[in-house]
Amino acid sequence: MTHKIYISQPIPENALKILRDGGLEVETNTDNRVLEKSELMQAIQGKDGLLSLLTDTVDAEVLSANPNLKIVSNYAVGYNNIDVQAATERNILVTNTPGVLTETTADLAFALLMASARKLLEADKFTRAGKFHKWEPLGFLGQDIHGATLGIVGAGKIGTATARKGHKGFGMRILYFDPNENDYLNNELQATKVSLEELLQESDFVSLHVPLIEKTHHLIGAQELSLMKPTAYLINTARGPVVDEATLAEALQKGTIAGAGLDVYENEPDVHPDLLNLDNVILAPHIASASIHTRQEMARIAAENIVAFFEGEDIPSPVNPEILSHS
Ligand code: DGY
């Protein structure tokens, strides 16, 4: 019997080839929009697998819409959009795409950090507006990146890569907050594991790299922002709800912190209206993994997870591997 896969939005073509070469039948939503929940529930009828995006809410209701669904392969490393427990209860495998986007995401964290510290977007606007009349001794004075202290919140793969770029590229001192010791950070980058409070108080740049789980929801709120230096910057390439966005907008308005570089938002694709009017925040539309190569690699892994599952082979990146022992 041919297994049928539904892809909730167009992704790089290499995924389709892998799926078809694996003997699977593929249907893609070709509309350039996120499906309503009811549409997604309808679309997965008669399918054996769903290749989902981080913009799809795959909750218990969606998972219950098709009792024959066997796998949800998320085209992302983060899987907070999926109710994994509900999937496990229904014996549905969930997979993600770790590893391949680590460096690309850390690159963007760094791009936001550098552009924020050196007021690059404001300077670009100024130049385009024809305001560059003379070299200004006091114009666009930003913060040095080299030698500054970089605080990494969440020292997993992406946090570690961001720290490495900071330390090896710019001689930054690295502090990190994580439940676990990170030997690479400790030994290779002479980093120090500290409390969140200490990290916020001491860092010139705070970069967030935690997954979105109950404990990290609004990890950065009014109290945490008030601990940061008025010259410090907050960088978020993790998930929007890790930061209380309204509170951040207020802190940026009041100058509690110097600025922020954001790739993710609390209610994507909406951005808090107050942020839109501020010059000291850079707003990117969730593009941290958006390099041609990385998006192809994410497509490859998302497809390979599905093919491996139906061929009974080892799954490259299962999120709930416990279901494999009784499927
Ligand atoms: C992910 O994979 O979780 C990223 O947010 C995609 O950019």
mmCIF file of N, CA and C in Angstrom, residues 150-224:
data_model
loop_
_atom_site.group_PDB
_atom_site.id
_atom_site.type_symbol
_atom_site.label_atom_id
_atom_site.label_comp_id
_atom_site.label_asym_id
_atom_site.label_seq_id
_atom_site.Cartn_x
_atom_site.Cartn_y
_atom_site.Cartn_z
ATOM 1 N N LEU A 150 29.246 38.488 26.628
ATOM 2 C CA LEU A 150 28.070 37.904 25.961
ATOM 3 C C LEU A 150 27.433 36.879 26.906
ATOM 4 N N GLY A 151 26.178 37.097 27.229
ATOM 5 C CA GLY A 151 25.439 36.173 28.098
ATOM 6 C C GLY A 151 24.558 35.268 27.252
ATOM 7 N N ILE A 152 24.800 33.972 27.381
ATOM 8 C CA ILE A 152 24.050 32.988 26.596
ATOM 9 C C ILE A 152 23.017 32.335 27.505
ATOM 10 N N VAL A 153 21.751 32.509 27.184
ATOM 11 C CA VAL A 153 20.687 31.903 27.991
ATOM 12 C C VAL A 153 20.219 30.648 27.253
ATOM 13 N N GLY A 154 20.638 29.501 27.759
ATOM 14 C CA GLY A 154 20.349 28.224 27.082
ATOM 15 C C GLY A 154 21.561 27.791 26.288
ATOM 16 N N ALA A 155 22.356 26.891 26.890
ATOM 17 C CA ALA A 155 23.633 26.517 26.260
ATOM 18 C C ALA A 155 23.528 25.176 25.537
ATOM 19 N N GLY A 156 22.520 25.074 24.679
ATOM 20 C CA GLY A 156 22.411 23.907 23.796
ATOM 21 C C GLY A 156 23.273 24.151 22.560
ATOM 22 N N LYS A 157 22.902 23.471 21.463
ATOM 23 C CA LYS A 157 23.728 23.563 20.247
ATOM 24 C C LYS A 157 23.837 25.005 19.733
ATOM 25 N N ILE A 158 22.706 25.691 19.622
ATOM 26 C CA ILE A 158 22.724 27.035 19.008
ATOM 27 C C ILE A 158 23.374 28.046 19.957
ATOM 28 N N GLY A 159 23.069 27.923 21.240
ATOM 29 C CA GLY A 159 23.699 28.808 22.222
ATOM 30 C C GLY A 159 25.210 28.630 22.217
ATOM 31 N N THR A 160 25.643 27.378 22.123
ATOM 32 C CA THR A 160 27.083 27.087 22.118
ATOM 33 C C THR A 160 27.743 27.666 20.866
ATOM 34 N N ALA A 161 27.081 27.529 19.723
ATOM 35 C CA ALA A 161 27.649 28.066 18.472
ATOM 36 C C ALA A 161 27.732 29.594 18.535
ATOM 37 N N THR A 162 26.732 30.219 19.129
ATOM 38 C CA THR A 162 26.741 31.688 19.243
ATOM 39 C C THR A 162 27.893 32.122 20.155
ATOM 40 N N ALA A 163 28.058 31.391 21.248
ATOM 41 C CA ALA A 163 29.159 31.694 22.178
ATOM 42 C C ALA A 163 30.508 31.542 21.476
ATOM 43 N N ARG A 164 30.639 30.475 20.686
ATOM 44 C CA ARG A 164 31.910 30.234 19.996
ATOM 45 C C ARG A 164 32.237 31.381 19.036
ATOM 46 N N LYS A 165 31.218 31.828 18.296
ATOM 47 C CA LYS A 165 31.456 32.943 17.358
ATOM 48 C C LYS A 165 31.895 34.192 18.132
ATOM 49 N N GLY A 166 31.257 34.414 19.268
ATOM 50 C CA GLY A 166 31.575 35.596 20.066
ATOM 51 C C GLY A 166 32.977 35.538 20.644
ATOM 52 N N HIS A 167 33.323 34.376 21.167
ATOM 53 C CA HIS A 167 34.619 34.268 21.843
ATOM 54 C C HIS A 167 35.758 34.179 20.836
ATOM 55 N N LYS A 168 35.598 33.277 19.847
ATOM 56 C CA LYS A 168 36.710 33.070 18.903
ATOM 57 C C LYS A 168 36.817 34.214 17.898
ATOM 58 N N GLY A 169 35.667 34.783 17.531
ATOM 59 C CA GLY A 169 35.694 35.855 16.523
ATOM 60 C C GLY A 169 35.959 37.224 17.110
ATOM 61 N N PHE A 170 35.452 37.466 18.316
ATOM 62 C CA PHE A 170 35.483 38.836 18.850
ATOM 63 C C PHE A 170 36.070 38.926 20.259
ATOM 64 N N GLY A 171 36.663 37.840 20.707
ATOM 65 C CA GLY A 171 37.289 37.866 22.031
ATOM 66 C C GLY A 171 36.316 38.208 23.143
ATOM 67 N N MET A 172 35.062 37.804 22.987
ATOM 68 C CA MET A 172 34.077 38.153 24.024
ATOM 69 C C MET A 172 34.224 37.234 25.238
ATOM 70 N N ARG A 173 33.914 37.770 26.376
ATOM 71 C CA ARG A 173 33.856 36.951 27.599
ATOM 72 C C ARG A 173 32.467 36.318 27.616
ATOM 73 N N ILE A 174 32.436 35.010 27.875
ATOM 74 C CA ILE A 174 31.150 34.298 27.793
ATOM 75 C C ILE A 174 30.646 33.904 29.181
ATOM 76 N N LEU A 175 29.407 34.296 29.453
ATOM 77 C CA LEU A 175 28.685 33.801 30.630
ATOM 78 C C LEU A 175 27.537 32.958 30.093
ATOM 79 N N TYR A 176 27.154 31.919 30.811
ATOM 80 C CA TYR A 176 25.967 31.191 30.346
ATOM 81 C C TYR A 176 25.097 30.747 31.492
ATOM 82 N N PHE A 177 23.802 30.655 31.168
ATOM 83 C CA PHE A 177 22.808 30.179 32.126
ATOM 84 C C PHE A 177 22.152 28.953 31.525
ATOM 85 N N ASP A 178 22.259 27.847 32.222
ATOM 86 C CA ASP A 178 21.714 26.585 31.728
ATOM 87 C C ASP A 178 21.639 25.639 32.923
ATOM 88 N N PRO A 179 20.684 24.693 32.919
ATOM 89 C CA PRO A 179 20.670 23.743 34.046
ATOM 90 C C PRO A 179 21.922 22.862 34.071
ATOM 91 N N ASN A 180 22.544 22.664 32.906
ATOM 92 C CA ASN A 180 23.694 21.742 32.831
ATOM 93 C C ASN A 180 25.007 22.474 32.606
ATOM 94 N N GLU A 181 26.082 21.861 33.113
ATOM 95 C CA GLU A 181 27.426 22.351 32.789
ATOM 96 C C GLU A 181 27.687 22.051 31.316
ATOM 97 N N ASN A 182 28.362 22.951 30.613
ATOM 98 C CA ASN A 182 28.716 22.719 29.213
ATOM 99 C C ASN A 182 30.248 22.678 29.150
ATOM 100 N N ASP A 183 30.785 21.470 28.990
ATOM 101 C CA ASP A 183 32.248 21.295 29.044
ATOM 102 C C ASP A 183 32.963 22.084 27.956
ATOM 103 N N TYR A 184 32.361 22.119 26.766
ATOM 104 C CA TYR A 184 33.003 22.856 25.674
ATOM 105 C C TYR A 184 33.106 24.345 26.050
ATOM 106 N N LEU A 185 32.013 24.899 26.540
ATOM 107 C CA LEU A 185 32.041 26.324 26.920
ATOM 108 C C LEU A 185 33.040 26.554 28.056
ATOM 109 N N ASN A 186 33.013 25.654 29.041
ATOM 110 C CA ASN A 186 33.907 25.825 30.197
ATOM 111 C C ASN A 186 35.369 25.738 29.779
ATOM 112 N N ASN A 187 35.688 24.684 29.002
ATOM 113 C CA ASN A 187 37.101 24.386 28.746
ATOM 114 C C ASN A 187 37.672 25.111 27.539
ATOM 115 N N GLU A 188 36.886 25.191 26.466
ATOM 116 C CA GLU A 188 37.426 25.777 25.224
ATOM 117 C C GLU A 188 37.228 27.291 25.161
ATOM 118 N N LEU A 189 36.182 27.776 25.784
ATOM 119 C CA LEU A 189 35.897 29.218 25.683
ATOM 120 C C LEU A 189 36.049 29.930 27.028
ATOM 121 N N GLN A 190 36.547 29.205 28.017
ATOM 122 C CA GLN A 190 36.723 29.765 29.365
ATOM 123 C C GLN A 190 35.460 30.497 29.831
ATOM 124 N N ALA A 191 34.315 29.891 29.507
ATOM 125 C CA ALA A 191 33.034 30.506 29.886
ATOM 126 C C ALA A 191 32.714 30.190 31.345
ATOM 127 N N THR A 192 31.820 30.988 31.911
ATOM 128 C CA THR A 192 31.413 30.760 33.298
ATOM 129 C C THR A 192 29.910 30.545 33.353
ATOM 130 N N LYS A 193 29.518 29.469 34.049
ATOM 131 C CA LYS A 193 28.095 29.186 34.261
ATOM 132 C C LYS A 193 27.627 30.015 35.462
ATOM 133 N N VAL A 194 26.583 30.802 35.250
ATOM 134 C CA VAL A 194 26.127 31.709 36.310
ATOM 135 C C VAL A 194 24.602 31.623 36.449
ATOM 136 N N SER A 195 24.073 32.288 37.449
ATOM 137 C CA SER A 195 22.612 32.365 37.586
ATOM 138 C C SER A 195 22.088 33.325 36.519
ATOM 139 N N LEU A 196 20.787 33.249 36.264
ATOM 140 C CA LEU A 196 20.201 34.159 35.266
ATOM 141 C C LEU A 196 20.385 35.611 35.733
ATOM 142 N N GLU A 197 20.213 35.836 37.020
ATOM 143 C CA GLU A 197 20.333 37.203 37.561
ATOM 144 C C GLU A 197 21.735 37.761 37.282
ATOM 145 N N GLU A 198 22.747 36.935 37.583
ATOM 146 C CA GLU A 198 24.130 37.399 37.391
ATOM 147 C C GLU A 198 24.407 37.658 35.908
ATOM 148 N N LEU A 199 23.907 36.748 35.073
ATOM 149 C CA LEU A 199 24.120 36.913 33.629
ATOM 150 C C LEU A 199 23.500 38.232 33.146
ATOM 151 N N LEU A 200 22.285 38.509 33.604
ATOM 152 C CA LEU A 200 21.602 39.727 33.147
ATOM 153 C C LEU A 200 22.321 40.978 33.646
ATOM 154 N N GLN A 201 22.819 40.900 34.864
ATOM 155 C CA GLN A 201 23.495 42.080 35.451
ATOM 156 C C GLN A 201 24.834 42.370 34.778
ATOM 157 N N GLU A 202 25.518 41.312 34.340
ATOM 158 C CA GLU A 202 26.906 41.489 33.876
ATOM 159 C C GLU A 202 27.081 41.568 32.367
ATOM 160 N N SER A 203 26.077 41.123 31.617
ATOM 161 C CA SER A 203 26.290 40.998 30.169
ATOM 162 C C SER A 203 26.063 42.314 29.428
ATOM 163 N N ASP A 204 26.846 42.497 28.363
ATOM 164 C CA ASP A 204 26.612 43.623 27.452
ATOM 165 C C ASP A 204 25.623 43.213 26.368
ATOM 166 N N PHE A 205 25.591 41.903 26.092
ATOM 167 C CA PHE A 205 24.642 41.342 25.126
ATOM 168 C C PHE A 205 24.072 40.077 25.751
ATOM 169 N N VAL A 206 22.760 39.943 25.701
ATOM 170 C CA VAL A 206 22.107 38.735 26.224
ATOM 171 C C VAL A 206 21.431 38.053 25.039
ATOM 172 N N SER A 207 21.831 36.816 24.753
ATOM 173 C CA SER A 207 21.270 36.126 23.587
ATOM 174 C C SER A 207 20.496 34.898 24.063
ATOM 175 N N LEU A 208 19.238 34.800 23.618
ATOM 176 C CA LEU A 208 18.341 33.743 24.120
ATOM 177 C C LEU A 208 18.353 32.527 23.198
ATOM 178 N N HIS A 209 18.522 31.349 23.805
ATOM 179 C CA HIS A 209 18.589 30.111 23.005
ATOM 180 C C HIS A 209 17.892 28.949 23.706
ATOM 181 N N VAL A 210 16.856 29.253 24.476
ATOM 182 C CA VAL A 210 16.136 28.174 25.175
ATOM 183 C C VAL A 210 14.952 27.725 24.317
ATOM 184 N N PRO A 211 14.539 26.455 24.490
ATOM 185 C CA PRO A 211 13.301 26.042 23.806
ATOM 186 C C PRO A 211 12.112 26.669 24.524
ATOM 187 N N LEU A 212 10.973 26.762 23.837
ATOM 188 C CA LEU A 212 9.779 27.271 24.517
ATOM 189 C C LEU A 212 9.078 26.104 25.203
ATOM 190 N N ILE A 213 9.159 26.106 26.534
ATOM 191 C CA ILE A 213 8.426 25.137 27.350
ATOM 192 C C ILE A 213 7.772 25.945 28.463
ATOM 193 N N GLU A 214 7.001 25.274 29.297
ATOM 194 C CA GLU A 214 6.288 26.018 30.341
ATOM 195 C C GLU A 214 7.239 26.898 31.171
ATOM 196 N N LYS A 215 8.401 26.312 31.519
ATOM 197 C CA LYS A 215 9.337 27.020 32.398
ATOM 198 C C LYS A 215 9.996 28.234 31.750
ATOM 199 N N THR A 216 10.063 28.246 30.418
ATOM 200 C CA THR A 216 10.750 29.362 29.755
ATOM 201 C C THR A 216 9.772 30.415 29.223
ATOM 202 N N HIS A 217 8.467 30.188 29.404
ATOM 203 C CA HIS A 217 7.484 31.185 28.969
ATOM 204 C C HIS A 217 7.685 32.458 29.802
ATOM 205 N N HIS A 218 7.892 33.595 29.147
ATOM 206 C CA HIS A 218 8.162 34.880 29.822
ATOM 207 C C HIS A 218 9.348 34.772 30.796
ATOM 208 N N LEU A 219 10.340 34.009 30.406
ATOM 209 C CA LEU A 219 11.563 33.922 31.219
ATOM 210 C C LEU A 219 12.161 35.323 31.386
ATOM 211 N N ILE A 220 12.006 36.134 30.329
ATOM 212 C CA ILE A 220 12.494 37.515 30.403
ATOM 213 C C ILE A 220 11.287 38.443 30.487
ATOM 214 N N GLY A 221 11.081 38.994 31.681
ATOM 215 C CA GLY A 221 9.974 39.937 31.912
ATOM 216 C C GLY A 221 10.514 41.211 32.539
ATOM 217 N N ALA A 222 9.625 41.974 33.159
ATOM 218 C CA ALA A 222 10.002 43.293 33.700
ATOM 219 C C ALA A 222 11.164 43.192 34.683
ATOM 220 N N GLN A 223 11.065 42.234 35.596
ATOM 221 C CA GLN A 223 12.091 42.094 36.639
ATOM 222 C C GLN A 223 13.461 41.802 35.999
ATOM 223 N N GLU A 224 13.469 40.893 35.003
ATOM 224 C CA GLU A 224 14.739 40.490 34.371
ATOM 225 C C GLU A 224 15.312 41.660 33.569
#
